[in-house]
Amino acid sequence: MKNKQLLNQFKTQLYDLTTKDGFMPYRDCGVARITAGYVFQVIYIEEHSFGEKTTIEIVSRPLYYPTDMLVLTPGNRLFKFAAKGQTDRWWDCSSLEKVRESFTEISGLITRYAIPFFDKTGSGKEIIKSRRRNIIGRSRFGKRVNWGTTERDLFETGHLFLWERDFKAARKYINQAYELFYMENTQWAKDTARECLRILALIEKGPVFSATYLERTAENSRRTLALNNMAVYED
């Protein structure tokens, strides 16, 4: 939004809505919290490049996932999450009246969809549970959540199981990620393939080595995302 007064009004309303759930202002782009399970959860305000419109991203990302920037997965745009991944929406914020009108709808969606999503993905164990498919092949969130590309998803799922000390599952997922990254030609994929091999070697060395790796990764994520002054939210 070019009109900073309207943007600030939007941010104030967002903070007032979510502060009771432990969210704090984050950078200049929304609100966030860190759960006791060391998961970074953010409600991110995305401004349209043209026109006075905005949309909302909701993200629930463990800090022990390797992070060199703010990554908006796992998560989705708020309206897309509510619509089971089928449609998207930008809200009109061209005037104070429009901001209030748009936020009325947004606040309802945050209360109905975003907060329950965050509450069910506050730890590695809960994220694993939310992804588990039932007897008819459905998971808790279905198509509502974007988990990232296949190889990134496998890589990060391996970290989930590593955090939960399920080394067999961690080895399985990181191996699968390595096979996909190895086949790609980009430098980032090649670097990540080598990182997969390094993590697999740490798993073989024993729990102390993998735990140290995860702790250092989480510390680096906190620095990268400017979270060193954000306290952990205890529900």
PDB file of C-alpha atoms in Angstrom:
ATOM      1  CA  MET A   1       0.000   0.000   0.000  1.00  0.00           C
ATOM      2  CA  LYS A   2       1.425   3.355  -1.007  1.00  0.00           C
ATOM      3  CA  ASN A   3      -0.564   5.071   1.744  1.00  0.00           C
ATOM      4  CA  LYS A   4       1.470   4.237   4.857  1.00  0.00           C
ATOM      5  CA  GLN A   5      -1.285   5.498   7.143  1.00  0.00           C
ATOM      6  CA  LEU A   6      -3.657   2.875   5.761  1.00  0.00           C
ATOM      7  CA  LEU A   7      -0.959   0.193   6.012  1.00  0.00           C
ATOM      8  CA  ASN A   8      -0.295   1.112   9.636  1.00  0.00           C
ATOM      9  CA  GLN A   9      -4.022   0.962  10.363  1.00  0.00           C
ATOM     10  CA  PHE A  10      -4.100  -2.527   8.869  1.00  0.00           C
ATOM     11  CA  LYS A  11      -1.096  -3.639  10.958  1.00  0.00           C
ATOM     12  CA  THR A  12      -2.624  -2.235  14.143  1.00  0.00           C
ATOM     13  CA  GLN A  13      -5.826  -4.168  13.583  1.00  0.00           C
ATOM     14  CA  LEU A  14      -3.849  -7.346  12.868  1.00  0.00           C
ATOM     15  CA  TYR A  15      -1.803  -6.959  16.054  1.00  0.00           C
ATOM     16  CA  ASP A  16      -4.896  -6.229  18.176  1.00  0.00           C
ATOM     17  CA  LEU A  17      -6.532  -9.371  16.823  1.00  0.00           C
ATOM     18  CA  THR A  18      -3.615 -11.751  17.408  1.00  0.00           C
ATOM     19  CA  THR A  19      -1.783 -10.440  20.489  1.00  0.00           C
ATOM     20  CA  LYS A  20      -3.882 -12.653  22.788  1.00  0.00           C
ATOM     21  CA  ASP A  21      -2.458 -15.666  20.919  1.00  0.00           C
ATOM     22  CA  GLY A  22       1.121 -14.582  21.554  1.00  0.00           C
ATOM     23  CA  PHE A  23       1.821 -12.845  18.242  1.00  0.00           C
ATOM     24  CA  MET A  24       4.134  -9.834  18.133  1.00  0.00           C
ATOM     25  CA  PRO A  25       4.860  -7.279  15.407  1.00  0.00           C
ATOM     26  CA  TYR A  26       7.415  -8.764  13.017  1.00  0.00           C
ATOM     27  CA  ARG A  27       9.710  -6.551  10.952  1.00  0.00           C
ATOM     28  CA  ASP A  28       7.453  -4.346   8.845  1.00  0.00           C
ATOM     29  CA  CYS A  29       5.404  -7.132   7.345  1.00  0.00           C
ATOM     30  CA  GLY A  30       3.008  -8.621   9.886  1.00  0.00           C
ATOM     31  CA  VAL A  31       2.998 -10.505  13.191  1.00  0.00           C
ATOM     32  CA  ALA A  32       4.776 -13.637  14.383  1.00  0.00           C
ATOM     33  CA  ARG A  33       5.421 -15.954  17.320  1.00  0.00           C
ATOM     34  CA  ILE A  34       7.817 -18.765  18.236  1.00  0.00           C
ATOM     35  CA  THR A  35       6.190 -21.809  19.823  1.00  0.00           C
ATOM     36  CA  ALA A  36       7.593 -23.940  22.630  1.00  0.00           C
ATOM     37  CA  GLY A  37       8.208 -26.566  19.925  1.00  0.00           C
ATOM     38  CA  TYR A  38      10.570 -24.127  18.211  1.00  0.00           C
ATOM     39  CA  VAL A  39       8.272 -23.422  15.266  1.00  0.00           C
ATOM     40  CA  PHE A  40       8.228 -19.933  13.745  1.00  0.00           C
ATOM     41  CA  GLN A  41       4.671 -18.909  12.869  1.00  0.00           C
ATOM     42  CA  VAL A  42       3.950 -15.747  10.929  1.00  0.00           C
ATOM     43  CA  ILE A  43       0.987 -13.890   9.474  1.00  0.00           C
ATOM     44  CA  TYR A  44       2.620 -12.019   6.621  1.00  0.00           C
ATOM     45  CA  ILE A  45       1.142  -8.977   4.869  1.00  0.00           C
ATOM     46  CA  GLU A  46       1.900  -9.042   1.155  1.00  0.00           C
ATOM     47  CA  GLU A  47       1.311  -5.824  -0.762  1.00  0.00           C
ATOM     48  CA  HIS A  48       0.274  -5.871  -4.414  1.00  0.00           C
ATOM     49  CA  SER A  49       2.807  -4.384  -6.831  1.00  0.00           C
ATOM     50  CA  PHE A  50       0.062  -2.366  -8.518  1.00  0.00           C
ATOM     51  CA  GLY A  51      -2.893  -0.814  -6.768  1.00  0.00           C
ATOM     52  CA  GLU A  52      -3.957  -0.530  -3.142  1.00  0.00           C
ATOM     53  CA  LYS A  53      -4.476  -4.229  -2.480  1.00  0.00           C
ATOM     54  CA  THR A  54      -3.060  -6.739  -0.043  1.00  0.00           C
ATOM     55  CA  THR A  55      -3.180 -10.441   0.714  1.00  0.00           C
ATOM     56  CA  ILE A  56      -2.182 -12.497   3.741  1.00  0.00           C
ATOM     57  CA  GLU A  57       0.256 -15.411   3.953  1.00  0.00           C
ATOM     58  CA  ILE A  58       0.208 -17.809   6.906  1.00  0.00           C
ATOM     59  CA  VAL A  59       3.367 -19.807   7.596  1.00  0.00           C
ATOM     60  CA  SER A  60       4.327 -22.405  10.216  1.00  0.00           C
ATOM     61  CA  ARG A  61       8.016 -23.226   9.786  1.00  0.00           C
ATOM     62  CA  PRO A  62      10.301 -25.013  12.273  1.00  0.00           C
ATOM     63  CA  LEU A  63      13.424 -23.026  13.048  1.00  0.00           C
ATOM     64  CA  TYR A  64      15.547 -26.154  12.642  1.00  0.00           C
ATOM     65  CA  TYR A  65      14.772 -26.174   8.915  1.00  0.00           C
ATOM     66  CA  PRO A  66      17.775 -24.656   7.087  1.00  0.00           C
ATOM     67  CA  THR A  67      16.803 -21.047   6.357  1.00  0.00           C
ATOM     68  CA  ASP A  68      18.702 -18.288   4.568  1.00  0.00           C
ATOM     69  CA  MET A  69      15.670 -16.022   4.036  1.00  0.00           C
ATOM     70  CA  LEU A  70      11.991 -15.769   4.977  1.00  0.00           C
ATOM     71  CA  VAL A  71      10.444 -18.817   3.267  1.00  0.00           C
ATOM     72  CA  LEU A  72       6.637 -18.875   3.038  1.00  0.00           C
ATOM     73  CA  THR A  73       6.285 -22.643   3.370  1.00  0.00           C
ATOM     74  CA  PRO A  74       4.870 -24.683   4.915  1.00  0.00           C
ATOM     75  CA  GLY A  75       1.750 -22.526   4.664  1.00  0.00           C
ATOM     76  CA  ASN A  76      -0.392 -20.741   2.112  1.00  0.00           C
ATOM     77  CA  ARG A  77      -2.247 -17.562   1.374  1.00  0.00           C
ATOM     78  CA  LEU A  78      -5.036 -17.180   3.903  1.00  0.00           C
ATOM     79  CA  PHE A  79      -7.929 -17.136   1.439  1.00  0.00           C
ATOM     80  CA  LYS A  80      -6.427 -20.032  -0.526  1.00  0.00           C
ATOM     81  CA  PHE A  81      -6.064 -21.999   2.713  1.00  0.00           C
ATOM     82  CA  ALA A  82      -9.738 -21.374   3.507  1.00  0.00           C
ATOM     83  CA  ALA A  83     -10.747 -22.377  -0.036  1.00  0.00           C
ATOM     84  CA  LYS A  84      -8.791 -25.670   0.151  1.00  0.00           C
ATOM     85  CA  GLY A  85      -6.224 -24.425  -2.342  1.00  0.00           C
ATOM     86  CA  GLN A  86      -8.748 -23.702  -5.076  1.00  0.00           C
ATOM     87  CA  THR A  87      -8.946 -19.905  -5.275  1.00  0.00           C
ATOM     88  CA  ASP A  88      -7.054 -16.823  -4.120  1.00  0.00           C
ATOM     89  CA  ARG A  89      -7.954 -13.254  -3.240  1.00  0.00           C
ATOM     90  CA  TRP A  90      -6.497  -9.772  -2.868  1.00  0.00           C
ATOM     91  CA  TRP A  91      -8.331  -7.357  -0.577  1.00  0.00           C
ATOM     92  CA  ASP A  92      -9.047  -3.724  -1.422  1.00  0.00           C
ATOM     93  CA  CYS A  93      -7.245  -1.338   0.952  1.00  0.00           C
ATOM     94  CA  SER A  94      -7.620   1.881  -1.028  1.00  0.00           C
ATOM     95  CA  SER A  95      -9.312   3.835   1.771  1.00  0.00           C
ATOM     96  CA  LEU A  96      -9.820   3.651   5.525  1.00  0.00           C
ATOM     97  CA  GLU A  97     -13.344   2.399   4.931  1.00  0.00           C
ATOM     98  CA  LYS A  98     -12.053  -0.328   2.588  1.00  0.00           C
ATOM     99  CA  VAL A  99      -9.328  -1.318   5.060  1.00  0.00           C
ATOM    100  CA  ARG A 100     -11.934  -1.779   7.789  1.00  0.00           C
ATOM    101  CA  GLU A 101     -14.253  -3.651   5.435  1.00  0.00           C
ATOM    102  CA  SER A 102     -11.479  -5.950   4.192  1.00  0.00           C
ATOM    103  CA  PHE A 103     -10.131  -6.582   7.675  1.00  0.00           C
ATOM    104  CA  THR A 104     -13.547  -7.659   8.899  1.00  0.00           C
ATOM    105  CA  GLU A 105     -13.388 -10.568   6.447  1.00  0.00           C
ATOM    106  CA  ILE A 106      -9.681 -11.209   7.058  1.00  0.00           C
ATOM    107  CA  SER A 107     -10.089 -11.305  10.835  1.00  0.00           C
ATOM    108  CA  GLY A 108     -12.851 -13.894  10.495  1.00  0.00           C
ATOM    109  CA  LEU A 109     -10.616 -16.085   8.323  1.00  0.00           C
ATOM    110  CA  ILE A 110      -7.673 -15.725  10.722  1.00  0.00           C
ATOM    111  CA  THR A 111      -9.832 -16.757  13.664  1.00  0.00           C
ATOM    112  CA  ARG A 112     -11.486 -19.643  11.832  1.00  0.00           C
ATOM    113  CA  TYR A 113      -8.538 -21.011   9.862  1.00  0.00           C
ATOM    114  CA  ALA A 114      -5.127 -19.487  10.669  1.00  0.00           C
ATOM    115  CA  ILE A 115      -5.111 -19.778  14.471  1.00  0.00           C
ATOM    116  CA  PRO A 116      -6.307 -23.438  14.448  1.00  0.00           C
ATOM    117  CA  PHE A 117      -3.653 -24.194  11.796  1.00  0.00           C
ATOM    118  CA  PHE A 118      -0.969 -22.651  13.984  1.00  0.00           C
ATOM    119  CA  ASP A 119      -2.208 -24.444  17.083  1.00  0.00           C
ATOM    120  CA  LYS A 120      -2.040 -27.808  15.262  1.00  0.00           C
ATOM    121  CA  THR A 121       1.474 -27.227  13.884  1.00  0.00           C
ATOM    122  CA  GLY A 122       3.288 -25.904  16.930  1.00  0.00           C
ATOM    123  CA  SER A 123       5.787 -28.758  17.207  1.00  0.00           C
ATOM    124  CA  GLY A 124       7.514 -31.327  15.027  1.00  0.00           C
ATOM    125  CA  LYS A 125       5.316 -34.072  16.448  1.00  0.00           C
ATOM    126  CA  GLU A 126       2.145 -32.113  15.638  1.00  0.00           C
ATOM    127  CA  ILE A 127       3.299 -31.345  12.082  1.00  0.00           C
ATOM    128  CA  ILE A 128       4.061 -35.025  11.484  1.00  0.00           C
ATOM    129  CA  LYS A 129       0.638 -35.953  12.856  1.00  0.00           C
ATOM    130  CA  SER A 130      -1.114 -33.352  10.706  1.00  0.00           C
ATOM    131  CA  ARG A 131       0.477 -34.850   7.575  1.00  0.00           C
ATOM    132  CA  ARG A 132      -0.401 -38.448   8.365  1.00  0.00           C
ATOM    133  CA  ARG A 133      -3.077 -39.796   6.032  1.00  0.00           C
ATOM    134  CA  ASN A 134      -6.115 -41.636   7.326  1.00  0.00           C
ATOM    135  CA  ILE A 135      -7.605 -44.839   5.942  1.00  0.00           C
ATOM    136  CA  ILE A 136      -9.127 -43.021   2.963  1.00  0.00           C
ATOM    137  CA  GLY A 137      -5.927 -41.129   2.162  1.00  0.00           C
ATOM    138  CA  ARG A 138      -6.755 -37.754   3.663  1.00  0.00           C
ATOM    139  CA  SER A 139      -4.506 -35.700   5.905  1.00  0.00           C
ATOM    140  CA  ARG A 140      -5.654 -33.067   8.383  1.00  0.00           C
ATOM    141  CA  PHE A 141      -5.105 -30.078   6.071  1.00  0.00           C
ATOM    142  CA  GLY A 142      -5.325 -31.775   2.686  1.00  0.00           C
ATOM    143  CA  LYS A 143      -4.665 -29.300  -0.130  1.00  0.00           C
ATOM    144  CA  ARG A 144      -4.901 -26.278   2.129  1.00  0.00           C
ATOM    145  CA  VAL A 145      -1.152 -26.264   2.865  1.00  0.00           C
ATOM    146  CA  ASN A 146       1.699 -25.754   0.399  1.00  0.00           C
ATOM    147  CA  TRP A 147       4.621 -27.830   1.687  1.00  0.00           C
ATOM    148  CA  GLY A 148       7.058 -26.652  -0.999  1.00  0.00           C
ATOM    149  CA  THR A 149       8.650 -28.526  -3.893  1.00  0.00           C
ATOM    150  CA  THR A 150       8.927 -32.311  -3.608  1.00  0.00           C
ATOM    151  CA  GLU A 151      12.665 -32.316  -2.915  1.00  0.00           C
ATOM    152  CA  ARG A 152      12.499 -29.452  -0.397  1.00  0.00           C
ATOM    153  CA  ASP A 153       9.544 -31.119   1.312  1.00  0.00           C
ATOM    154  CA  LEU A 154      11.455 -34.404   1.631  1.00  0.00           C
ATOM    155  CA  PHE A 155      14.520 -32.573   2.951  1.00  0.00           C
ATOM    156  CA  GLU A 156      12.519 -30.668   5.551  1.00  0.00           C
ATOM    157  CA  THR A 157      10.459 -33.704   6.556  1.00  0.00           C
ATOM    158  CA  GLY A 158      13.751 -35.452   7.254  1.00  0.00           C
ATOM    159  CA  HIS A 159      14.580 -32.617   9.655  1.00  0.00           C
ATOM    160  CA  LEU A 160      11.210 -33.066  11.382  1.00  0.00           C
ATOM    161  CA  PHE A 161      11.958 -36.710  12.106  1.00  0.00           C
ATOM    162  CA  LEU A 162      15.520 -35.896  13.085  1.00  0.00           C
ATOM    163  CA  TRP A 163      14.209 -33.368  15.638  1.00  0.00           C
ATOM    164  CA  GLU A 164      11.861 -36.047  16.989  1.00  0.00           C
ATOM    165  CA  ARG A 165      14.804 -38.495  17.137  1.00  0.00           C
ATOM    166  CA  ASP A 166      13.267 -40.939  14.663  1.00  0.00           C
ATOM    167  CA  PHE A 167      16.580 -41.542  12.922  1.00  0.00           C
ATOM    168  CA  LYS A 168      15.327 -44.279  10.629  1.00  0.00           C
ATOM    169  CA  ALA A 169      12.624 -42.033   9.153  1.00  0.00           C
ATOM    170  CA  ALA A 170      15.014 -39.059   8.998  1.00  0.00           C
ATOM    171  CA  ARG A 171      17.535 -41.127   7.049  1.00  0.00           C
ATOM    172  CA  LYS A 172      14.811 -42.297   4.654  1.00  0.00           C
ATOM    173  CA  TYR A 173      13.524 -38.818   3.783  1.00  0.00           C
ATOM    174  CA  ILE A 174      16.923 -37.168   3.500  1.00  0.00           C
ATOM    175  CA  ASN A 175      18.111 -40.003   1.257  1.00  0.00           C
ATOM    176  CA  GLN A 176      15.101 -39.450  -1.013  1.00  0.00           C
ATOM    177  CA  ALA A 177      15.788 -35.703  -1.046  1.00  0.00           C
ATOM    178  CA  TYR A 178      19.420 -36.336  -1.944  1.00  0.00           C
ATOM    179  CA  GLU A 179      18.446 -38.475  -4.945  1.00  0.00           C
ATOM    180  CA  LEU A 180      16.259 -35.671  -6.336  1.00  0.00           C
ATOM    181  CA  PHE A 181      18.698 -32.833  -5.619  1.00  0.00           C
ATOM    182  CA  TYR A 182      21.537 -34.841  -7.158  1.00  0.00           C
ATOM    183  CA  MET A 183      19.629 -35.041 -10.468  1.00  0.00           C
ATOM    184  CA  GLU A 184      19.200 -31.255 -10.733  1.00  0.00           C
ATOM    185  CA  ASN A 185      21.649 -28.932 -12.452  1.00  0.00           C
ATOM    186  CA  THR A 186      21.402 -25.781 -10.327  1.00  0.00           C
ATOM    187  CA  GLN A 187      24.206 -24.881  -7.946  1.00  0.00           C
ATOM    188  CA  TRP A 188      21.751 -24.606  -5.053  1.00  0.00           C
ATOM    189  CA  ALA A 189      20.521 -28.166  -5.683  1.00  0.00           C
ATOM    190  CA  LYS A 190      24.079 -29.487  -5.880  1.00  0.00           C
ATOM    191  CA  ASP A 191      24.981 -27.723  -2.637  1.00  0.00           C
ATOM    192  CA  THR A 192      21.887 -29.119  -0.938  1.00  0.00           C
ATOM    193  CA  ALA A 193      22.685 -32.625  -2.189  1.00  0.00           C
ATOM    194  CA  ARG A 194      26.076 -32.326  -0.496  1.00  0.00           C
ATOM    195  CA  GLU A 195      24.341 -31.072   2.635  1.00  0.00           C
ATOM    196  CA  CYS A 196      22.133 -34.177   2.581  1.00  0.00           C
ATOM    197  CA  LEU A 197      25.245 -36.360   2.600  1.00  0.00           C
ATOM    198  CA  ARG A 198      26.685 -34.370   5.489  1.00  0.00           C
ATOM    199  CA  ILE A 199      23.500 -34.798   7.532  1.00  0.00           C
ATOM    200  CA  LEU A 200      23.383 -38.522   6.793  1.00  0.00           C
ATOM    201  CA  ALA A 201      26.962 -38.795   8.060  1.00  0.00           C
ATOM    202  CA  LEU A 202      25.994 -36.967  11.257  1.00  0.00           C
ATOM    203  CA  ILE A 203      23.109 -39.373  11.814  1.00  0.00           C
ATOM    204  CA  GLU A 204      25.530 -42.276  11.534  1.00  0.00           C
ATOM    205  CA  LYS A 205      27.847 -40.668  14.109  1.00  0.00           C
ATOM    206  CA  GLY A 206      25.103 -40.630  16.720  1.00  0.00           C
ATOM    207  CA  PRO A 207      22.362 -38.522  18.379  1.00  0.00           C
ATOM    208  CA  VAL A 208      24.714 -35.957  19.916  1.00  0.00           C
ATOM    209  CA  PHE A 209      26.044 -34.915  16.506  1.00  0.00           C
ATOM    210  CA  SER A 210      22.597 -34.573  14.889  1.00  0.00           C
ATOM    211  CA  ALA A 211      21.276 -32.681  17.932  1.00  0.00           C
ATOM    212  CA  THR A 212      24.163 -30.221  17.727  1.00  0.00           C
ATOM    213  CA  TYR A 213      23.489 -29.737  14.009  1.00  0.00           C
ATOM    214  CA  LEU A 214      19.801 -28.967  14.651  1.00  0.00           C
ATOM    215  CA  GLU A 215      20.589 -26.549  17.476  1.00  0.00           C
ATOM    216  CA  ARG A 216      23.056 -24.641  15.303  1.00  0.00           C
ATOM    217  CA  THR A 217      20.610 -24.604  12.404  1.00  0.00           C
ATOM    218  CA  ALA A 218      17.893 -23.174  14.664  1.00  0.00           C
ATOM    219  CA  GLU A 219      20.271 -20.529  16.015  1.00  0.00           C
ATOM    220  CA  ASN A 220      21.189 -19.529  12.475  1.00  0.00           C
ATOM    221  CA  SER A 221      17.497 -19.290  11.525  1.00  0.00           C
ATOM    222  CA  ARG A 222      16.862 -16.977  14.466  1.00  0.00           C
ATOM    223  CA  ARG A 223      19.700 -14.694  13.342  1.00  0.00           C
ATOM    224  CA  THR A 224      18.658 -14.775   9.684  1.00  0.00           C
ATOM    225  CA  LEU A 225      15.020 -14.009  10.473  1.00  0.00           C
ATOM    226  CA  ALA A 226      15.899 -11.360  13.092  1.00  0.00           C
ATOM    227  CA  LEU A 227      14.210 -13.288  15.914  1.00  0.00           C
ATOM    228  CA  ASN A 228      16.852 -13.070  18.641  1.00  0.00           C
ATOM    229  CA  ASN A 229      14.690 -10.711  20.706  1.00  0.00           C
ATOM    230  CA  MET A 230      11.464 -12.658  20.244  1.00  0.00           C
ATOM    231  CA  ALA A 231      10.494 -14.726  23.287  1.00  0.00           C
ATOM    232  CA  VAL A 232       9.054 -18.222  23.010  1.00  0.00           C
ATOM    233  CA  TYR A 233       5.265 -18.297  23.328  1.00  0.00           C
ATOM    234  CA  GLU A 234       4.103 -20.628  26.083  1.00  0.00           C
ATOM    235  CA  ASP A 235       0.462 -21.533  25.520  1.00  0.00           C
TER     236      ASP A 235
END
